[in-house]
Every structure is written in C-alpha cells, then in structure tokens.
Amino acid sequence: ADTASLALIESLITDYESKSFLFIGTYRDDEVSETHPLAIQLRKLERKGVHTTKIKVGNLTKGHLNSMISDHLQTSLSVSDPLAEVVYRKTSGNALLVIQCLRS
C-alpha cells in the first residue's frame, strides 16, 4: 500500500468515535520486510493500543484441495483425485494459484 492509503487506514482505525469498525487487511508476509511501510504502520498502530490479530494462512494440502475440487464438481473424492493431483503439482497448494489454475 502507498503512504496515502496507509495514512487513511490509520485515520479510520484510530477514529475512536466510531464504535463499530472492523478492518480486515491481507498481505504476503514474504513480501513485507521489517522496513516495509506496512510493517512500520502495523507496529505504530500496535503502539497506539490498536488491537490486531494476525492469522497466517498456509497452502492447502493435497487432501484439502481434493475435497474442495470434489465439493465444487459435486463428485466423489476418487473421481476428483487425478485433477487435484495435477493442480497440486502445478500450484503447491497456493490458494490464489489454485483458483487461477482452475479458471484457466
């Protein structure tokens, strides 16, 4: 995010007159170093007493991927397994890549 966007987010999050505000943001932790503006902003917000919850989301397992494909295609796990195997081999279970692969 650019500096202006981070400033806007900080303004919204620290507006204590707003009683019902939930901000959900995502980022790839392997692309955000300790000196990245987002990491700096998060530390600044935490110092101001803003409650944050970080949830690390990993890659799908082959089994979970097969279940997802099976559910989506409304078929049995044994039928969807060959497709899941190919998709998993191409994506390593990365959810974004899985979606892109299945759409192509």
PDB file of C-alpha atoms in Angstrom:
ATOM      1  CA  ALA A   1       0.000   0.000   0.000  1.00  0.00           C
ATOM      2  CA  ASP A   2       1.162   3.517  -0.679  1.00  0.00           C
ATOM      3  CA  THR A   3       1.744   6.084   2.053  1.00  0.00           C
ATOM      4  CA  ALA A   4      -1.565   7.880   1.470  1.00  0.00           C
ATOM      5  CA  SER A   5      -3.533   4.617   1.751  1.00  0.00           C
ATOM      6  CA  LEU A   6      -1.713   3.686   4.960  1.00  0.00           C
ATOM      7  CA  ALA A   7      -2.488   7.128   6.398  1.00  0.00           C
ATOM      8  CA  LEU A   8      -6.170   6.715   5.520  1.00  0.00           C
ATOM      9  CA  ILE A   9      -6.266   3.277   7.128  1.00  0.00           C
ATOM     10  CA  GLU A  10      -4.640   4.665  10.278  1.00  0.00           C
ATOM     11  CA  SER A  11      -7.158   7.514  10.400  1.00  0.00           C
ATOM     12  CA  LEU A  12     -10.096   5.116  10.093  1.00  0.00           C
ATOM     13  CA  ILE A  13      -8.744   2.630  12.614  1.00  0.00           C
ATOM     14  CA  THR A  14      -7.830   5.207  15.239  1.00  0.00           C
ATOM     15  CA  ASP A  15     -11.101   7.169  14.992  1.00  0.00           C
ATOM     16  CA  TYR A  16     -12.312   6.273  18.471  1.00  0.00           C
ATOM     17  CA  GLU A  17     -15.671   7.960  17.890  1.00  0.00           C
ATOM     18  CA  SER A  18     -16.532   5.116  15.560  1.00  0.00           C
ATOM     19  CA  LYS A  19     -17.810   2.348  17.828  1.00  0.00           C
ATOM     20  CA  SER A  20     -18.360  -0.342  15.214  1.00  0.00           C
ATOM     21  CA  PHE A  21     -15.485  -0.580  12.780  1.00  0.00           C
ATOM     22  CA  LEU A  22     -13.685  -3.710  11.674  1.00  0.00           C
ATOM     23  CA  PHE A  23     -10.783  -3.513   9.282  1.00  0.00           C
ATOM     24  CA  ILE A  24      -9.547  -6.644   7.559  1.00  0.00           C
ATOM     25  CA  GLY A  25      -6.390  -6.458   5.518  1.00  0.00           C
ATOM     26  CA  THR A  26      -4.221  -9.026   3.831  1.00  0.00           C
ATOM     27  CA  TYR A  27      -0.623  -9.159   2.718  1.00  0.00           C
ATOM     28  CA  ARG A  28       2.004 -11.720   1.813  1.00  0.00           C
ATOM     29  CA  ASP A  29       4.445 -11.839   4.703  1.00  0.00           C
ATOM     30  CA  ASP A  30       7.267 -12.963   2.430  1.00  0.00           C
ATOM     31  CA  GLU A  31       6.901  -9.660   0.546  1.00  0.00           C
ATOM     32  CA  VAL A  32       6.779  -7.362   3.603  1.00  0.00           C
ATOM     33  CA  SER A  33      10.102  -6.890   5.392  1.00  0.00           C
ATOM     34  CA  GLU A  34      10.528  -5.208   8.789  1.00  0.00           C
ATOM     35  CA  THR A  35      11.377  -1.953   6.984  1.00  0.00           C
ATOM     36  CA  HIS A  36       8.378  -2.085   4.639  1.00  0.00           C
ATOM     37  CA  PRO A  37       5.930   0.825   5.159  1.00  0.00           C
ATOM     38  CA  LEU A  38       3.130  -1.607   6.053  1.00  0.00           C
ATOM     39  CA  ALA A  39       5.198  -3.315   8.753  1.00  0.00           C
ATOM     40  CA  ILE A  40       6.146   0.077  10.165  1.00  0.00           C
ATOM     41  CA  GLN A  41       2.490   1.165  10.144  1.00  0.00           C
ATOM     42  CA  LEU A  42       1.362  -2.023  11.915  1.00  0.00           C
ATOM     43  CA  ARG A  43       3.921  -1.504  14.686  1.00  0.00           C
ATOM     44  CA  LYS A  44       2.832   2.138  15.007  1.00  0.00           C
ATOM     45  CA  LEU A  45      -0.828   1.104  15.375  1.00  0.00           C
ATOM     46  CA  GLU A  46       0.045  -1.516  17.988  1.00  0.00           C
ATOM     47  CA  ARG A  47       1.978   1.113  19.982  1.00  0.00           C
ATOM     48  CA  LYS A  48      -1.165   3.282  19.883  1.00  0.00           C
ATOM     49  CA  GLY A  49      -3.073   0.423  21.507  1.00  0.00           C
ATOM     50  CA  VAL A  50      -4.929  -0.759  18.432  1.00  0.00           C
ATOM     51  CA  HIS A  51      -5.812  -4.420  18.859  1.00  0.00           C
ATOM     52  CA  THR A  52      -4.620  -6.525  15.943  1.00  0.00           C
ATOM     53  CA  THR A  53      -4.994 -10.201  15.230  1.00  0.00           C
ATOM     54  CA  LYS A  54      -2.687 -11.843  12.735  1.00  0.00           C
ATOM     55  CA  ILE A  55      -3.760 -15.065  11.103  1.00  0.00           C
ATOM     56  CA  LYS A  56      -1.192 -16.852   8.983  1.00  0.00           C
ATOM     57  CA  VAL A  57      -2.774 -18.795   6.158  1.00  0.00           C
ATOM     58  CA  GLY A  58      -0.668 -21.511   4.586  1.00  0.00           C
ATOM     59  CA  ASN A  59      -1.037 -23.568   1.466  1.00  0.00           C
ATOM     60  CA  LEU A  60      -3.756 -26.154   1.020  1.00  0.00           C
ATOM     61  CA  THR A  61      -2.795 -29.769   1.493  1.00  0.00           C
ATOM     62  CA  LYS A  62      -3.428 -32.137  -1.410  1.00  0.00           C
ATOM     63  CA  GLY A  63      -6.249 -33.704   0.592  1.00  0.00           C
ATOM     64  CA  HIS A  64      -7.932 -30.356   1.258  1.00  0.00           C
ATOM     65  CA  LEU A  65      -7.514 -29.383  -2.368  1.00  0.00           C
ATOM     66  CA  ASN A  66      -9.114 -32.641  -3.467  1.00  0.00           C
ATOM     67  CA  SER A  67     -12.023 -32.069  -1.079  1.00  0.00           C
ATOM     68  CA  MET A  68     -12.503 -28.561  -2.427  1.00  0.00           C
ATOM     69  CA  ILE A  69     -12.484 -29.743  -6.046  1.00  0.00           C
ATOM     70  CA  SER A  70     -14.744 -32.673  -5.209  1.00  0.00           C
ATOM     71  CA  ASP A  71     -17.257 -30.377  -3.490  1.00  0.00           C
ATOM     72  CA  HIS A  72     -17.172 -27.869  -6.321  1.00  0.00           C
ATOM     73  CA  LEU A  73     -17.666 -30.520  -9.010  1.00  0.00           C
ATOM     74  CA  GLN A  74     -20.146 -32.438  -6.844  1.00  0.00           C
ATOM     75  CA  THR A  75     -18.314 -35.692  -7.366  1.00  0.00           C
ATOM     76  CA  SER A  76     -16.542 -38.270  -5.246  1.00  0.00           C
ATOM     77  CA  LEU A  77     -13.027 -37.815  -3.939  1.00  0.00           C
ATOM     78  CA  SER A  78     -11.788 -40.724  -6.021  1.00  0.00           C
ATOM     79  CA  VAL A  79     -13.081 -39.103  -9.221  1.00  0.00           C
ATOM     80  CA  SER A  80     -11.611 -35.666  -8.438  1.00  0.00           C
ATOM     81  CA  ASP A  81      -8.261 -37.012  -7.188  1.00  0.00           C
ATOM     82  CA  PRO A  82      -6.464 -37.054 -10.573  1.00  0.00           C
ATOM     83  CA  LEU A  83      -7.394 -33.403 -11.195  1.00  0.00           C
ATOM     84  CA  ALA A  84      -6.382 -32.480  -7.644  1.00  0.00           C
ATOM     85  CA  GLU A  85      -3.030 -34.187  -8.195  1.00  0.00           C
ATOM     86  CA  VAL A  86      -2.325 -32.124 -11.323  1.00  0.00           C
ATOM     87  CA  VAL A  87      -3.485 -28.863  -9.740  1.00  0.00           C
ATOM     88  CA  TYR A  88      -1.460 -29.519  -6.592  1.00  0.00           C
ATOM     89  CA  ARG A  89       1.650 -30.335  -8.617  1.00  0.00           C
ATOM     90  CA  LYS A  90       1.306 -27.030 -10.525  1.00  0.00           C
ATOM     91  CA  THR A  91       0.420 -24.816  -7.529  1.00  0.00           C
ATOM     92  CA  SER A  92       1.884 -26.482  -4.406  1.00  0.00           C
ATOM     93  CA  GLY A  93      -1.476 -25.731  -2.791  1.00  0.00           C
ATOM     94  CA  ASN A  94      -1.184 -21.924  -3.017  1.00  0.00           C
ATOM     95  CA  ALA A  95      -4.860 -20.903  -2.870  1.00  0.00           C
ATOM     96  CA  LEU A  96      -4.526 -17.983  -5.299  1.00  0.00           C
ATOM     97  CA  LEU A  97      -2.683 -20.139  -7.816  1.00  0.00           C
ATOM     98  CA  VAL A  98      -5.221 -22.954  -7.355  1.00  0.00           C
ATOM     99  CA  ILE A  99      -8.082 -20.619  -8.268  1.00  0.00           C
ATOM    100  CA  GLN A 100      -6.194 -19.237 -11.261  1.00  0.00           C
ATOM    101  CA  CYS A 101      -5.312 -22.746 -12.424  1.00  0.00           C
ATOM    102  CA  LEU A 102      -8.872 -23.995 -12.140  1.00  0.00           C
ATOM    103  CA  ARG A 103     -10.220 -20.966 -14.012  1.00  0.00           C
ATOM    104  CA  SER A 104      -7.804 -21.429 -16.920  1.00  0.00           C
TER     105      SER A 104
END
